Short mmCIF file of C-alpha atoms and ligand atoms in Angstrom, two decimals:
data_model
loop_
_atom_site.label_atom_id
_atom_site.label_comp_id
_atom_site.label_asym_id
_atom_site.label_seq_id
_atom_site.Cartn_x
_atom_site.Cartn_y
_atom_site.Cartn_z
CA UNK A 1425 57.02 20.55 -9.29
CA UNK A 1426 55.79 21.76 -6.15
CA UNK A 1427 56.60 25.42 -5.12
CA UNK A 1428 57.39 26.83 -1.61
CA UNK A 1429 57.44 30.77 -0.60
CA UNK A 1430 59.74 31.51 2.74
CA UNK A 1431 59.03 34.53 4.08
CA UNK A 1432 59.18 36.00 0.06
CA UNK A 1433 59.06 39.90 0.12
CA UNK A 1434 59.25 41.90 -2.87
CA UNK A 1435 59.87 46.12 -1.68
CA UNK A 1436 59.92 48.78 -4.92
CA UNK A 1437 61.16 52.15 -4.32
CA UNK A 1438 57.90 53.85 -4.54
CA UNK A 1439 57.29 56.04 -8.19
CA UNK A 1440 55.30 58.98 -5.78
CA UNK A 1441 58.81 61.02 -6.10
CA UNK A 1442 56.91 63.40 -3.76
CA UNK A 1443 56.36 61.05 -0.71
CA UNK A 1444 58.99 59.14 -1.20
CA UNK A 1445 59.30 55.03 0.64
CA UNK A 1446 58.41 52.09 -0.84
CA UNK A 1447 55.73 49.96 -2.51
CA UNK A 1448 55.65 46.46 -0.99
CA UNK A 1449 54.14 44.33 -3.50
CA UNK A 1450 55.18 40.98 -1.97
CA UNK A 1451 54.39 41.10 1.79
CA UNK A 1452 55.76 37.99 3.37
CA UNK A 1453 54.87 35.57 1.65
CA UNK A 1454 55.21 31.82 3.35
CA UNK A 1455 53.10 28.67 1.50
CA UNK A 1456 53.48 25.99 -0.69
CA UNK A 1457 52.23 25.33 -3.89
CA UNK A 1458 51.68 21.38 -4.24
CA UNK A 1459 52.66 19.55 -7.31
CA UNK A 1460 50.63 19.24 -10.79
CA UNK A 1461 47.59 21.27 -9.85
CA UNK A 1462 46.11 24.68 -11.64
CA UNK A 1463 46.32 27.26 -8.64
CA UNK A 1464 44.99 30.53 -9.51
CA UNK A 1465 46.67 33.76 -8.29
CA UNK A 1466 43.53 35.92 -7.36
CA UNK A 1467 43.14 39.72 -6.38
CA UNK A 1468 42.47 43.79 -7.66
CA UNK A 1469 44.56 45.22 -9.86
CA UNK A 1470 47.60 46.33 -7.89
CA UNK A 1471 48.02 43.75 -5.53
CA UNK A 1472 51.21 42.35 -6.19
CA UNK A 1473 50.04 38.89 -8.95
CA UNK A 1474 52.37 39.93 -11.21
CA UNK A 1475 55.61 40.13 -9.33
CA UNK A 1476 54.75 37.45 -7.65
CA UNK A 1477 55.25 35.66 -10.36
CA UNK A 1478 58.29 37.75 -11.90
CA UNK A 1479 59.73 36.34 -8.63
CA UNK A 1480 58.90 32.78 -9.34
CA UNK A 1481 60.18 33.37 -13.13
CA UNK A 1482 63.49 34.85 -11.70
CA UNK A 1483 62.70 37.71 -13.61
CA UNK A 1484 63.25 39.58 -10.71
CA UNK A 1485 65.30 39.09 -7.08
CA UNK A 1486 63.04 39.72 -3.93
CA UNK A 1487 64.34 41.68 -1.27
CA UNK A 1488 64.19 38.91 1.10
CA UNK A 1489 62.93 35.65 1.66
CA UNK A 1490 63.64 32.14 -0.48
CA UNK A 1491 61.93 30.59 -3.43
CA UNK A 1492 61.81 26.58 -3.54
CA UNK A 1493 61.42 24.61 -6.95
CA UNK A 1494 60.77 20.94 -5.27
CA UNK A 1495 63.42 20.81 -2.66
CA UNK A 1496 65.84 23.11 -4.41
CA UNK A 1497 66.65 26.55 -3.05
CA UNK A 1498 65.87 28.74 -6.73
CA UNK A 1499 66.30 32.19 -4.94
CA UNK A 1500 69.57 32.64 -7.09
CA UNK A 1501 69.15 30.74 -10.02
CA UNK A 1502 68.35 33.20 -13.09
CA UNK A 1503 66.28 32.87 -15.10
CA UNK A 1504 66.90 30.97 -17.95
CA UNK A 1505 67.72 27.83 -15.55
CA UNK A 1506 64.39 27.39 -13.76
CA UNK A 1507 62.85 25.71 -16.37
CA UNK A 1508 59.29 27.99 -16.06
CA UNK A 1509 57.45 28.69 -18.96
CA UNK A 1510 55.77 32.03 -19.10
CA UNK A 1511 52.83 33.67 -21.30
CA UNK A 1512 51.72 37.25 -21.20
CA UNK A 1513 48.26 39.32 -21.56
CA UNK A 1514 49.57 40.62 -24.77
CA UNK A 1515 50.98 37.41 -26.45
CA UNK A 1516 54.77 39.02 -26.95
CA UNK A 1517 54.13 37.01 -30.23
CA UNK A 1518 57.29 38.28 -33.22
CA UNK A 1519 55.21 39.63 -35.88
CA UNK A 1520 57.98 38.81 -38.54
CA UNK A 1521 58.21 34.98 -37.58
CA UNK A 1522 55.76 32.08 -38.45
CA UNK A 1523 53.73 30.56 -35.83
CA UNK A 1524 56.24 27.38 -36.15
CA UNK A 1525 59.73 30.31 -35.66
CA UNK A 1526 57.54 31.52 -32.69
CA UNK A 1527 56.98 28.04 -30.93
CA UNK A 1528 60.92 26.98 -32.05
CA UNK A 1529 62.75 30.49 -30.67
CA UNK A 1530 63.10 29.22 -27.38
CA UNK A 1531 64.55 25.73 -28.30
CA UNK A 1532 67.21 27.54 -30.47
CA UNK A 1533 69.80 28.95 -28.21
CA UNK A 1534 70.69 25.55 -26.36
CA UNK A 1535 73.92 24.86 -26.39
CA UNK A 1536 76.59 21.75 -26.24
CA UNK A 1537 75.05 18.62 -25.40
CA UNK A 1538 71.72 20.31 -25.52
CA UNK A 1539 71.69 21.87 -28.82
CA UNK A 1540 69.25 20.23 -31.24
CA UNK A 1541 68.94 19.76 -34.79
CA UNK A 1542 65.78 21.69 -37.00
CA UNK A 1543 64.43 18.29 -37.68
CA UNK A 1544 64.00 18.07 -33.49
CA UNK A 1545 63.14 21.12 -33.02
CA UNK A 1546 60.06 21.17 -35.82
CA UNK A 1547 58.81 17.61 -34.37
CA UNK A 1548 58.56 19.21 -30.72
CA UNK A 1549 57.17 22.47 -31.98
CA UNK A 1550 54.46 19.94 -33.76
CA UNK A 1551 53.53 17.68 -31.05
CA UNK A 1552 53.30 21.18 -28.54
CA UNK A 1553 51.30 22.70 -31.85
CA UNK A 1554 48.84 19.21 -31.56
CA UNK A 1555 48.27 19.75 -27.85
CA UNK A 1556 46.65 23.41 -27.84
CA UNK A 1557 45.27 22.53 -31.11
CA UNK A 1558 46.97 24.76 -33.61
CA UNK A 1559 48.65 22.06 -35.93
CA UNK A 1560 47.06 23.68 -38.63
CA UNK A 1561 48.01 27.33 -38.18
CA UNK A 1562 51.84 26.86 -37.85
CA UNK A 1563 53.43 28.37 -41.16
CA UNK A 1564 51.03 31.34 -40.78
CA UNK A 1565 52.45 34.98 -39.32
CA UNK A 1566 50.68 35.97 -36.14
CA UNK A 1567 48.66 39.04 -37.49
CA UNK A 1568 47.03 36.35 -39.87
CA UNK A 1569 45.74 34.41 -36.67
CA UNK A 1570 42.88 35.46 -34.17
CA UNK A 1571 43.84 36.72 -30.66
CA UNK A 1572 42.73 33.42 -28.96
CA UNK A 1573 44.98 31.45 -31.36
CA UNK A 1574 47.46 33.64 -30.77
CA UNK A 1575 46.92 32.96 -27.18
CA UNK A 1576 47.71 29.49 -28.14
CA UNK A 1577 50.44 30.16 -30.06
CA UNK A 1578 52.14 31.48 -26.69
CA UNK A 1579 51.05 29.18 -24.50
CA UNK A 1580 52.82 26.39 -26.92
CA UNK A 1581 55.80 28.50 -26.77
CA UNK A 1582 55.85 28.56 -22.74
CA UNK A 1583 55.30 24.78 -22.86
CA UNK A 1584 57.67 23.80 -25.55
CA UNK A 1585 60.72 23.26 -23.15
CA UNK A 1586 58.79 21.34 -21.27
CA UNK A 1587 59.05 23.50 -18.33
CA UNK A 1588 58.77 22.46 -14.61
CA UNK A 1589 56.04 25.27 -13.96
CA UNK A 1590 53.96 27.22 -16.29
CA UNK A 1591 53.19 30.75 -15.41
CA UNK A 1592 50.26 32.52 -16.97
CA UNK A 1593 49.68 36.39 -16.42
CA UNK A 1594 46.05 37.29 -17.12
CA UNK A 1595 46.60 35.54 -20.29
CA UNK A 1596 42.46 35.82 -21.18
CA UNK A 1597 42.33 39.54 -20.75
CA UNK A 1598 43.06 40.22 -24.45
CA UNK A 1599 40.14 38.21 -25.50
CA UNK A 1600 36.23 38.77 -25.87
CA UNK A 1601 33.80 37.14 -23.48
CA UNK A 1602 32.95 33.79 -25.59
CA UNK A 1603 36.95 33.14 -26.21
CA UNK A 1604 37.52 34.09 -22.57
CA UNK A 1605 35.51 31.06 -21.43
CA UNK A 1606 36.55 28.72 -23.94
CA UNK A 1607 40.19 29.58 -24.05
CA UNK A 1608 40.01 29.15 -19.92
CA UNK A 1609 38.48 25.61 -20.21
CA UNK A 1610 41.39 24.81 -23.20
CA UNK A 1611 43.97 26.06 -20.04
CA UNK A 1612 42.10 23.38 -18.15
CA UNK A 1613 42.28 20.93 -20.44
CA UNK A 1614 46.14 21.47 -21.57
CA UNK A 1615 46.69 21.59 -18.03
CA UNK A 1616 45.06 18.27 -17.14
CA UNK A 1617 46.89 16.70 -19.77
CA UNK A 1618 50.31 17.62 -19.00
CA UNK A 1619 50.07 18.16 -15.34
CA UNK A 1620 52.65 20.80 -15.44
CA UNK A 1621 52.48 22.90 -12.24
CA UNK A 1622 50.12 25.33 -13.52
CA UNK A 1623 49.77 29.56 -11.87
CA UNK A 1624 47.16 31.47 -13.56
CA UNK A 1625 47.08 35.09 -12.43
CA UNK A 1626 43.90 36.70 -12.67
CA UNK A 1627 41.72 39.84 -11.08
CA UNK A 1628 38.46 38.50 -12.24
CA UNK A 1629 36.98 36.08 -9.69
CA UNK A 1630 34.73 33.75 -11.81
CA UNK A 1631 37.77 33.04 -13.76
CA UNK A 1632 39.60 32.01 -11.13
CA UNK A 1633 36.82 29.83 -9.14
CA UNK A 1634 35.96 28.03 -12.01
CA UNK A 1635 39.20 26.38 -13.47
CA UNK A 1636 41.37 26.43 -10.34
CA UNK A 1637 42.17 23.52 -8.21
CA UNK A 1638 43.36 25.94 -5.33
CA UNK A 1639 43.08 29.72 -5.30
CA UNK A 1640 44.78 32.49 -3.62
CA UNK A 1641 43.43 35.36 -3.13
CA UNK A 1642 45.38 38.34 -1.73
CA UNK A 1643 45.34 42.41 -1.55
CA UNK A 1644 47.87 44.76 -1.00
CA UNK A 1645 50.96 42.34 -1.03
CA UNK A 1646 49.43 40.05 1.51
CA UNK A 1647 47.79 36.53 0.90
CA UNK A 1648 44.11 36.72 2.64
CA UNK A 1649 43.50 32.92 1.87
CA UNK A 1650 44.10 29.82 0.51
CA UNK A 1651 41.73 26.92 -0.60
CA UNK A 1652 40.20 25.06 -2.86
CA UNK A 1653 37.54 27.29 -4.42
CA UNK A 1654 34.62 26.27 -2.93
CA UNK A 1655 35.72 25.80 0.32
CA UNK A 1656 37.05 29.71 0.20
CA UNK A 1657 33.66 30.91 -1.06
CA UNK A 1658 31.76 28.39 1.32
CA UNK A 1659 34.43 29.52 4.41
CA UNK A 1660 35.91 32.88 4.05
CA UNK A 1661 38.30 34.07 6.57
CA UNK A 1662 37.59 37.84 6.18
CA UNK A 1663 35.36 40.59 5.09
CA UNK A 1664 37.73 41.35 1.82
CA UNK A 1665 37.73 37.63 0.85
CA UNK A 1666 33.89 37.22 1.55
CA UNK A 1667 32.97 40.45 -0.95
CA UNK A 1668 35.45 39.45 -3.48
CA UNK A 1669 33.99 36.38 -4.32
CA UNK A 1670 30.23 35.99 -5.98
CA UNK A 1671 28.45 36.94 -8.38
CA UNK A 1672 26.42 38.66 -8.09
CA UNK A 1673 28.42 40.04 -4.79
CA UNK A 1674 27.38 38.92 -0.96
CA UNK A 1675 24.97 41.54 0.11
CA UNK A 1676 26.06 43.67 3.24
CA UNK A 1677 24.34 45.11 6.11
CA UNK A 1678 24.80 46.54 9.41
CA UNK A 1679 23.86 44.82 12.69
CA UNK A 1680 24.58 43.74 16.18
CA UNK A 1681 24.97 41.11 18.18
CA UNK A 1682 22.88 40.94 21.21
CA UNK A 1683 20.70 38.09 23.52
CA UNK A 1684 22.32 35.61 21.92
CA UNK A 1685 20.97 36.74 18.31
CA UNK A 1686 22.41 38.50 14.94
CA UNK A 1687 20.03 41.27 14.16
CA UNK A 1688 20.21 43.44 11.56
CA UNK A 1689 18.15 46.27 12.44
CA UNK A 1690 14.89 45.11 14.52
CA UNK A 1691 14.91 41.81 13.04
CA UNK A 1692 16.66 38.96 14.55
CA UNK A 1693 18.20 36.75 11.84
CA UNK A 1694 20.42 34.08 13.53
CA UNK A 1695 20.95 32.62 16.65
CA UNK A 1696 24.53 32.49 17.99
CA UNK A 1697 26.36 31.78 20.81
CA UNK A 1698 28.79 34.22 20.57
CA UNK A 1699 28.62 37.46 23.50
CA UNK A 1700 27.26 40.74 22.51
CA UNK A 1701 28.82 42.73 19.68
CA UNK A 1702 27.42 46.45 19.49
CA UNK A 1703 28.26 46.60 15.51
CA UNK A 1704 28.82 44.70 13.10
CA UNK A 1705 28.85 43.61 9.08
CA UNK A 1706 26.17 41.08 8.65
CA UNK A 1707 27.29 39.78 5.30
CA UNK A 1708 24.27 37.37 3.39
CA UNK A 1709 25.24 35.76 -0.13
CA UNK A 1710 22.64 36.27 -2.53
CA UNK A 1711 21.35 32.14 -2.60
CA UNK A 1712 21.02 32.80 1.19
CA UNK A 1713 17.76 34.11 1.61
CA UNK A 1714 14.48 32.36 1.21
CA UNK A 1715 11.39 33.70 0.77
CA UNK A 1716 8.54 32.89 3.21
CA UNK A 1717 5.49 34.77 4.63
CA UNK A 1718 6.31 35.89 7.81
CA UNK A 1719 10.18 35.65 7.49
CA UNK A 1720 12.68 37.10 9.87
CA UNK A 1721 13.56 39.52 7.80
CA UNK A 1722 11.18 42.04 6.25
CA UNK A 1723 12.53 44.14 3.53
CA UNK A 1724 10.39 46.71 0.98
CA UNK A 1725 10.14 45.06 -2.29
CA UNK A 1726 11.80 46.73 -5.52
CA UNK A 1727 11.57 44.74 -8.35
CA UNK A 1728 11.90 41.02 -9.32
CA UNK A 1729 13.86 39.73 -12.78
CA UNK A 1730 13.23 37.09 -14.00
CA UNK A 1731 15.90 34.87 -15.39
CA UNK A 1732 14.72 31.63 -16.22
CA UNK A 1733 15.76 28.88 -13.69
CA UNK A 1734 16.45 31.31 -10.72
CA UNK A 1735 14.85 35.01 -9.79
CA UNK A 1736 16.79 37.83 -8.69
CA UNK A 1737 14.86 39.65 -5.80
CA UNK A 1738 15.39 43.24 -5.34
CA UNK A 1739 14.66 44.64 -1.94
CA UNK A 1740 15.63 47.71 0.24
CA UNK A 1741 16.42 47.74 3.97
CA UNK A 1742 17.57 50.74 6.10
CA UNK A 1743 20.52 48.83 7.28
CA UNK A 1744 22.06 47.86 4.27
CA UNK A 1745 25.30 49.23 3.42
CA UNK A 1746 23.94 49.80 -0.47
CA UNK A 1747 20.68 51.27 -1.82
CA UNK A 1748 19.23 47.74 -2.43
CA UNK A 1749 20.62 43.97 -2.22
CA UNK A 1750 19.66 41.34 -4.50
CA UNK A 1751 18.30 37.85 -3.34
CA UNK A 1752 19.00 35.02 -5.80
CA UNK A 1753 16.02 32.43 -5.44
CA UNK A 1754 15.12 28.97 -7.39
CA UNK A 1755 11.76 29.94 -9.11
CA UNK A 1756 9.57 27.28 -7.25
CA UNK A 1757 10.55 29.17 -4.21
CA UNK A 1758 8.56 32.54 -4.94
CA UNK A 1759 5.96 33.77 -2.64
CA UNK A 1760 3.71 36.12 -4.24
CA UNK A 1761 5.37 39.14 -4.49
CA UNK A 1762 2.50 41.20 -4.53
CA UNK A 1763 2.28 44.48 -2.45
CA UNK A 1764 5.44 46.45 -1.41
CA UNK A 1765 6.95 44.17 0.94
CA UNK A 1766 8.43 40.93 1.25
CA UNK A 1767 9.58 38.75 3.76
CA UNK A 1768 12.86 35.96 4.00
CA UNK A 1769 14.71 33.35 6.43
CA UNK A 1770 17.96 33.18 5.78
CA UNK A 1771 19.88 30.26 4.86
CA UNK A 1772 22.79 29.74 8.35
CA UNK A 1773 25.44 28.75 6.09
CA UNK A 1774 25.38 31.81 3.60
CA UNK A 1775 25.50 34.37 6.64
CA UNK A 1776 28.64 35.43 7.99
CA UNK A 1777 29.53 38.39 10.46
CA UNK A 1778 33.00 40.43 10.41
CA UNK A 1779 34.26 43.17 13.02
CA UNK A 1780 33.17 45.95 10.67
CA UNK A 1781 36.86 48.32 11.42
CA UNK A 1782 39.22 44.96 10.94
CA UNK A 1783 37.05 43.04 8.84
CA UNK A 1784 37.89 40.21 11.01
CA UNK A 1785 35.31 37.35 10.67
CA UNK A 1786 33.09 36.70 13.84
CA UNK A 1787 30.82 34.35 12.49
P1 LIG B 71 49.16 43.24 -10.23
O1 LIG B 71 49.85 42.36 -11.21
O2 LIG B 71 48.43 42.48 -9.16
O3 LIG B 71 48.27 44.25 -10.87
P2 LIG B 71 51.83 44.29 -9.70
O4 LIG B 71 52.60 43.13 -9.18
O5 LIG B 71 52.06 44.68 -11.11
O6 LIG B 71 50.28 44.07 -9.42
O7 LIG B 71 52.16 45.57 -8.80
C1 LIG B 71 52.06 45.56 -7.38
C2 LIG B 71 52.43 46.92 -6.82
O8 LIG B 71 53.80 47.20 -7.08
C3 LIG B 71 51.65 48.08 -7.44
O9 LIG B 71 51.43 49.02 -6.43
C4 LIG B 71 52.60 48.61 -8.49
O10 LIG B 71 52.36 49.97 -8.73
C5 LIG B 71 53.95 48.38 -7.85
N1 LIG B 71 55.01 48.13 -8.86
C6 LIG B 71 55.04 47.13 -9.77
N2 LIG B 71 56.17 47.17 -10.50
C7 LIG B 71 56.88 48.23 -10.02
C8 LIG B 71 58.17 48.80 -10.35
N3 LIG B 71 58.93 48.28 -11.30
N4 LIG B 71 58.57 49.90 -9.65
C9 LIG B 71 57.80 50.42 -8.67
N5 LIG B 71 56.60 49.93 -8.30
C10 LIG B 71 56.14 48.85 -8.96
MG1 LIG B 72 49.63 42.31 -13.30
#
């Protein structure tokens, strides 16, 4: 089902007694979701994921602005009637029922012509069981189970009605780094195999890029971009975008823009036709730089780790914005790194330039 925002804003009185006003957590929010893809909800803690998605749930009514399921208006349809499946950080497993009651409770309170017998109810709870791969587990209680089955166990709840959309908040947070990055590639999978219009809302970056078939990243209430993952880490349209994505993060420095040439502090880096710009962010992703003897850009030398197939280079230059800045390069590529210099050209593509005050991309 594909989703559209119109102008969706979301305003909460603000909990600051004190000052008073009112938190937007939803700024304006216009874009469309297409059909049967995984789209990941991306941004710091804070920035409005999570109503965002109480808003698609019909958990909770924006302020103004219209939600579309397909090409029906859903802005006043509760909850219960949008067909959207939701799972939690924390489960919201019931600790008294099995792992079968839990998938079954939300089949239970149809009514009429919907109402189904036990017999029904266990065969879908089964087949939804077979898909994340918990057949096994379903007469045990929830404290018997570990927290990525449990994980499971809600995500077969959410997808048990079958819903239209499936809504996922942070649902790996819970878990420890090896379940983290298999549970994410089971979300994939179980995604790929239904195709059910899939939102999974996360603050950690990596997550996001590496399941998602679109992400969107926004801050403060507002969406920043939208794109497939690469293309956003490959193209991004601001400074906040640019420095949220990568790991480890793009490396940032302060230059200027003169004769037709990005320097950042005597050395000239780039060429560019843009007109003279007296300062700004000269923003290099770590793959960007390579090292050569007599580069463009001549740093002191810190240290170099070693980490099998690539080398983290660890320099220091006066006009970066942090003590050092770390240069990821493919081992063939070393120089000698003798003495306390060393010397790169940087890679066009992995440089970009922002207005340092709006963060407004320039290059
Ligand atoms: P995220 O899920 O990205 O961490 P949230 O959507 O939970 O962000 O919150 C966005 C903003 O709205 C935050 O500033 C938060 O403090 C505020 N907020 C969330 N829920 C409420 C509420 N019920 N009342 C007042 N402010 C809220
Ligand atoms: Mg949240």
């Amino acid at each position: 089902m594909k989703v559209v925002f119109e102008n969706l804003t979301k305003a909460y009185p603000s909990r600051d007694k004190k000052k008073g006003g009112e938190v937007i957590a939803v700024n304006n929010f216009s874009f469309e979701i297409p059909d049967g893809k995984l789209i990941g909800l991306l941004g710091p803690s804070g920035c409005g994921k999570s109503t965002t998605l109480h808003l698609l749930s019909g958990l909770q009514k924006p302020t103004n602005g219209r939600i579309y399921f397909g090409e029906d208006d859903v802005t006043d349809v509760p909850a219960e009637n949008r067909g959207v499946g939701l799972v939690f950080q924390n489960y919201a497993l019931y600790p008294h029922l099995t792992v079968m009651e839990n998938i079954i409770f939300p089949l239970q309170n149809r009514k009429g012509k919907d109402k189904l017998k036990k017999e029904e109810m266990h065969e879908m709870a089964r087949e939804t069981a077979k898909l994340v791969q918990i057949e096994e587990l379903l007469y045990r209680k929830p404290n018997e189970l570990s927290g990525g089955q449990q994980q499971r166990v809600a995500i077969a709840r959410a997808l048990v009605k079958k819903p239209s959309i499936l809504l996922l908040d942070e649902p790996l947070s819970n878990l420890d780094a090896r379940l983290r990055l298999q549970t994410r590639e089971e979300i994939k999978r179980i995604q790929e195999q239904t195709k059910v219009t899939t939102i999974f809302v996360t603050h950690d970056q990596e997550e996001a890029m590496s399941i998602s078939d679109l992400i969107i990243v926004m801050k403060d209430g507002v969406v920043h971009q939208i794109g497939a993952p690469q293309e956003v880490y490959d193209n991004p349209n601001n400074l906040f975008v640019a420095t949220f994505l990568g790991t480890p993060p793009i490396n940032l420095f302060k230059g200027k823009i003169e004769n037709n040439k990005v320097y950042i502090g005597d050395n000239a880096i780039l060429n560019t036709n843009v007109e003279d710009v007296s300062e700004v962010t000269v923003a290099i992703r770590p793959e960007g730089f390579l090292p050569v003897e007599n580069g463009s850009f001549s740093c002191n030398l810190q240290r170099v780790e070693v980490m099998g197939r690539d080398i983290s280079v660890i320099a220091e230059h006066e006009c970066c914005e942090k003590p050092s800045f770390r240069a990821i390069v493919r081992s063939e590529n070393l120089i000698s790194l003798n003495g306390n210099t060393v010397s790169f050209d940087v890679l066009p593509h992995k440089v970009f330039v922002f207005n340092p005050n709006t963060g407004d991309r320039i290059i």
